[in-house]
Short mmCIF file of C-alpha atoms in Angstrom, two decimals:
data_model
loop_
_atom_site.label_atom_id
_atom_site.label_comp_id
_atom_site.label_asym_id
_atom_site.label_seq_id
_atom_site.Cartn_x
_atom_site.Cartn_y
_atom_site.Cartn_z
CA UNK U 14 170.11 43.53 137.95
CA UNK U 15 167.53 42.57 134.86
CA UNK U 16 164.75 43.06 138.37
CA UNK U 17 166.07 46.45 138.90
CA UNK U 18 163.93 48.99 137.25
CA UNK U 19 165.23 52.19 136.54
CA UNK U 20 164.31 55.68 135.20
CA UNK U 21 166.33 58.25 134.21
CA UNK U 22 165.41 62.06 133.69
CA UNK U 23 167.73 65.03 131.71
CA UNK U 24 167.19 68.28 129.93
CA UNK U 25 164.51 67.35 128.38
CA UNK U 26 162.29 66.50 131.73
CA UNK U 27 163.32 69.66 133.11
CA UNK U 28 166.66 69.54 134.74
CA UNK U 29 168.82 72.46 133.56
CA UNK U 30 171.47 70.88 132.42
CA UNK U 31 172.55 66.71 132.48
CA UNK U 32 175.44 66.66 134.39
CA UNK U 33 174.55 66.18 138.11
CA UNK U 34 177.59 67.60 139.92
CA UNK U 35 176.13 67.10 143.40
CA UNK U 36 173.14 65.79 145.36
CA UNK U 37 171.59 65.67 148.41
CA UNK U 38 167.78 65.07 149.85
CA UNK U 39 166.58 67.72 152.83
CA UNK U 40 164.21 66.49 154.96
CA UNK U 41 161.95 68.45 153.98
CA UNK U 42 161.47 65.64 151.38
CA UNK U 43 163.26 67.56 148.25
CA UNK U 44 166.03 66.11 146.40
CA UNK U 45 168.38 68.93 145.18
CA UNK U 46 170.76 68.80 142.01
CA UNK U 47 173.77 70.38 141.13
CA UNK U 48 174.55 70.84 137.37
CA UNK U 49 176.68 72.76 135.57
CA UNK U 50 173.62 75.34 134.48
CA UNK U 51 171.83 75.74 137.90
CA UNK U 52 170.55 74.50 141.09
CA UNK U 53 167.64 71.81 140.66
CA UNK U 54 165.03 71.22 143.58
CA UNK U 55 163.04 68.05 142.73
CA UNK U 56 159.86 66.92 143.99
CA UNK U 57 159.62 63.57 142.82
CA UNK U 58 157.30 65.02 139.48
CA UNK U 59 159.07 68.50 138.44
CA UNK U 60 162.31 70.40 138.91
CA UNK U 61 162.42 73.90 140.38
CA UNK U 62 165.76 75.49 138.70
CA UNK U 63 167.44 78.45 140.35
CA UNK U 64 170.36 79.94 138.55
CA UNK U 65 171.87 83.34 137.95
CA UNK U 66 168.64 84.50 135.84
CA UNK U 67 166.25 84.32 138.65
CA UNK U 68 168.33 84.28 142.02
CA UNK U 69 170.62 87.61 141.98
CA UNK U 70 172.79 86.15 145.06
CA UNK U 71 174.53 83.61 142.32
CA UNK U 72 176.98 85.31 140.31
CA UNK U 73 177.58 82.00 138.43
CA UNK U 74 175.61 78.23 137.73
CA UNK U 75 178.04 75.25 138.03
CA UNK U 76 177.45 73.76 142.07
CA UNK U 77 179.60 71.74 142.61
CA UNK U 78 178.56 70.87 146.15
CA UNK U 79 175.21 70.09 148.53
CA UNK U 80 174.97 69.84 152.21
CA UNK U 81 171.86 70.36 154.60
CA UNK U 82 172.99 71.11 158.13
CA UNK U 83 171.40 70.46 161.46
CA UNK U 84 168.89 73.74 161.25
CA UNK U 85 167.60 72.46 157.73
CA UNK U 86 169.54 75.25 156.10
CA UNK U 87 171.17 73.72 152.37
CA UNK U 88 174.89 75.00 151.86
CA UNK U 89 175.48 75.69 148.41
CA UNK U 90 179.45 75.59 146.73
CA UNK U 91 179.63 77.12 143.37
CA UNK U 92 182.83 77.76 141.27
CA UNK U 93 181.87 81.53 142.01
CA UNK U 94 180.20 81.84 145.77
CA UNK U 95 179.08 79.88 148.58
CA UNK U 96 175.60 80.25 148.65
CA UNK U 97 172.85 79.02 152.11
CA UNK U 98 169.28 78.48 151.24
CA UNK U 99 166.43 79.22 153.97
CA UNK U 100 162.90 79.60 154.24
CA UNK U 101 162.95 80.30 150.85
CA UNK U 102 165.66 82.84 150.76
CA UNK U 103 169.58 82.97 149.21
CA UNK U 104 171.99 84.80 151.28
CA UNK U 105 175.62 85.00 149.67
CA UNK U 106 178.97 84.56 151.48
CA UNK U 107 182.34 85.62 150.70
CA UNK U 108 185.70 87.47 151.66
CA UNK U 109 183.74 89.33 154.32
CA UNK U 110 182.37 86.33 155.73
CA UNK U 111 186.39 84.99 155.87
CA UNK U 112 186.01 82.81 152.40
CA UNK U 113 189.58 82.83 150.93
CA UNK U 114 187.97 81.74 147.59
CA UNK U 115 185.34 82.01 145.48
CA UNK U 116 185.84 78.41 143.90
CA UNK U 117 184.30 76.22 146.47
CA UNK U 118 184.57 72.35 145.79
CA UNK U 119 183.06 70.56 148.99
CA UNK U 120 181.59 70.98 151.68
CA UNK U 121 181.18 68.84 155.03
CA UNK U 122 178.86 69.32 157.86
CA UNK U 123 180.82 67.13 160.97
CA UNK U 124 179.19 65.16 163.81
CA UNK U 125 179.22 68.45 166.07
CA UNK U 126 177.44 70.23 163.03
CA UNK U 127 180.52 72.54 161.90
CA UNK U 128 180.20 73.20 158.15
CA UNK U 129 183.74 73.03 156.86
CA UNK U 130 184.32 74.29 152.90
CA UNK U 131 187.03 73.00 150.78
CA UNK U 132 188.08 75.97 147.90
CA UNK U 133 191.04 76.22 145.58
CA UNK U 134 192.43 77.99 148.47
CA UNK U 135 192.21 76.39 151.29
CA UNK U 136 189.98 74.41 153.56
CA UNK U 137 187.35 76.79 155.59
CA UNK U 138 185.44 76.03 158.95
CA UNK U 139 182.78 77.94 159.92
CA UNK U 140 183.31 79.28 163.94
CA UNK U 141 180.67 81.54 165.20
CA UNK U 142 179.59 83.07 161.61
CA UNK U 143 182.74 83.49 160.41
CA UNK U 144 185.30 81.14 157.98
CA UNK U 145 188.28 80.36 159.78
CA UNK U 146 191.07 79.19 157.02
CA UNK U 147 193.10 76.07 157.24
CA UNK U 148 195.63 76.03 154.64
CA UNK U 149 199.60 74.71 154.28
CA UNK U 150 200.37 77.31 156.97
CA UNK U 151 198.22 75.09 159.44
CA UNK U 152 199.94 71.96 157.79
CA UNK U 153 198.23 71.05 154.70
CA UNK U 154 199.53 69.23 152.39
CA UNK U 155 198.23 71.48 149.79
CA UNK U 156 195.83 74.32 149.36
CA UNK U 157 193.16 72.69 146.88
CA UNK U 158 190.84 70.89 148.95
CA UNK U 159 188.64 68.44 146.59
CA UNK U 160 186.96 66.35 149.09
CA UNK U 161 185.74 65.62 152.69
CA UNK U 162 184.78 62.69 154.99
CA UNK U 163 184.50 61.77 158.59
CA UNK U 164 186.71 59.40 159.83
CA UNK U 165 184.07 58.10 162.14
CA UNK U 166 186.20 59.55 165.52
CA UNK U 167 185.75 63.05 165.87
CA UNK U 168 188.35 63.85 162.91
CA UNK U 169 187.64 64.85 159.22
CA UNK U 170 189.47 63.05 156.50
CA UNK U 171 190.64 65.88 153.48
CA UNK U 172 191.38 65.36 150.14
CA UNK U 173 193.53 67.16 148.74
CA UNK U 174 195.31 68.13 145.21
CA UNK U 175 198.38 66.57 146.97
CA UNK U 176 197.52 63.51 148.60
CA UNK U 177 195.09 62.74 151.70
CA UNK U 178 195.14 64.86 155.26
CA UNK U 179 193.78 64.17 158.30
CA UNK U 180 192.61 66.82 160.77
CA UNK U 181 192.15 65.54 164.22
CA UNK U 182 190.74 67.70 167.52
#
């Protein structure tokens, strides 16, 4: 490791806040950061922060989760909102969209590009612009969905507050 060079930056090179919650790179070249304070768009020199002070569609600033699907569009889960960035724009979705929760903490875009949302209540998949819910009703072994991951087949693996789920079409 003593070849490895390595370079860190925090509050104090611009980021909002130094806990980086969630990350991904779009390919537009960006490499967005979730923190507890914001939403941080780097550029590889400075950080573009977007938070409830200068975007009105977030009603809160902790992200806890990043995903880019197959249109370019970055999916945004917050502890208050699910939020999709586009062409420079926010647009908000909630209980009208078919969001059980507010609290979203992952989200999953499959092979077939379905986005799929895991909340304190309930893992979501989006189907034709709306969130269909599937929850211990459907068989889930509980309601608070903490993680997500392909199983490499066509299935989704789901983490969950009580134990590990696996959805299978």
């Amino acid at each position: 490791l003593s070849g490895l060079g390595i370079q860190s930056w925090n509050t104090e090179n611009g980021l909002p806040q130094s806990s980086v919650l969630a990350m991904v790179q779009t390919r537009d070249g960006y490499l967005w950061l979730g923190t507890y304070e914001g939403l941080a768009r780097f550029d590889g020199l400075a950080f573009t922060i977007f938070d409830k002070s200068n975007t009105p569609e977030m009603d809160g600033n902790s992200i806890k989760a990043l995903a880019e699907d197959a249109q370019g569009r970055l999916w945004i889960g917050t502890t208050s909102g699910l939020l999709r960035y586009s062409a420079g724009r926010f647009e908000r979705f909630d209980e009208r969209h078919g969001l059980r929760s507010h609290f979203i903490l992952c989200l999953h875009i499959d092979h077939g590009g379905t986005l799929w949302v895991g909340t304190t209540d309930g893992l979501h998949r989006l189907e034709q612009g709306r969130f269909r819910p599937v929850t211990t009703a459907h068989g889930l072994a509980s309601d608070y969905v903490n993680s997500l991951a392909d199983d490499g087949a066509g299935g989704l693996w789901i983490g969950t507050g009580q134990g590990l789920d696996h959805w299978q079409q």
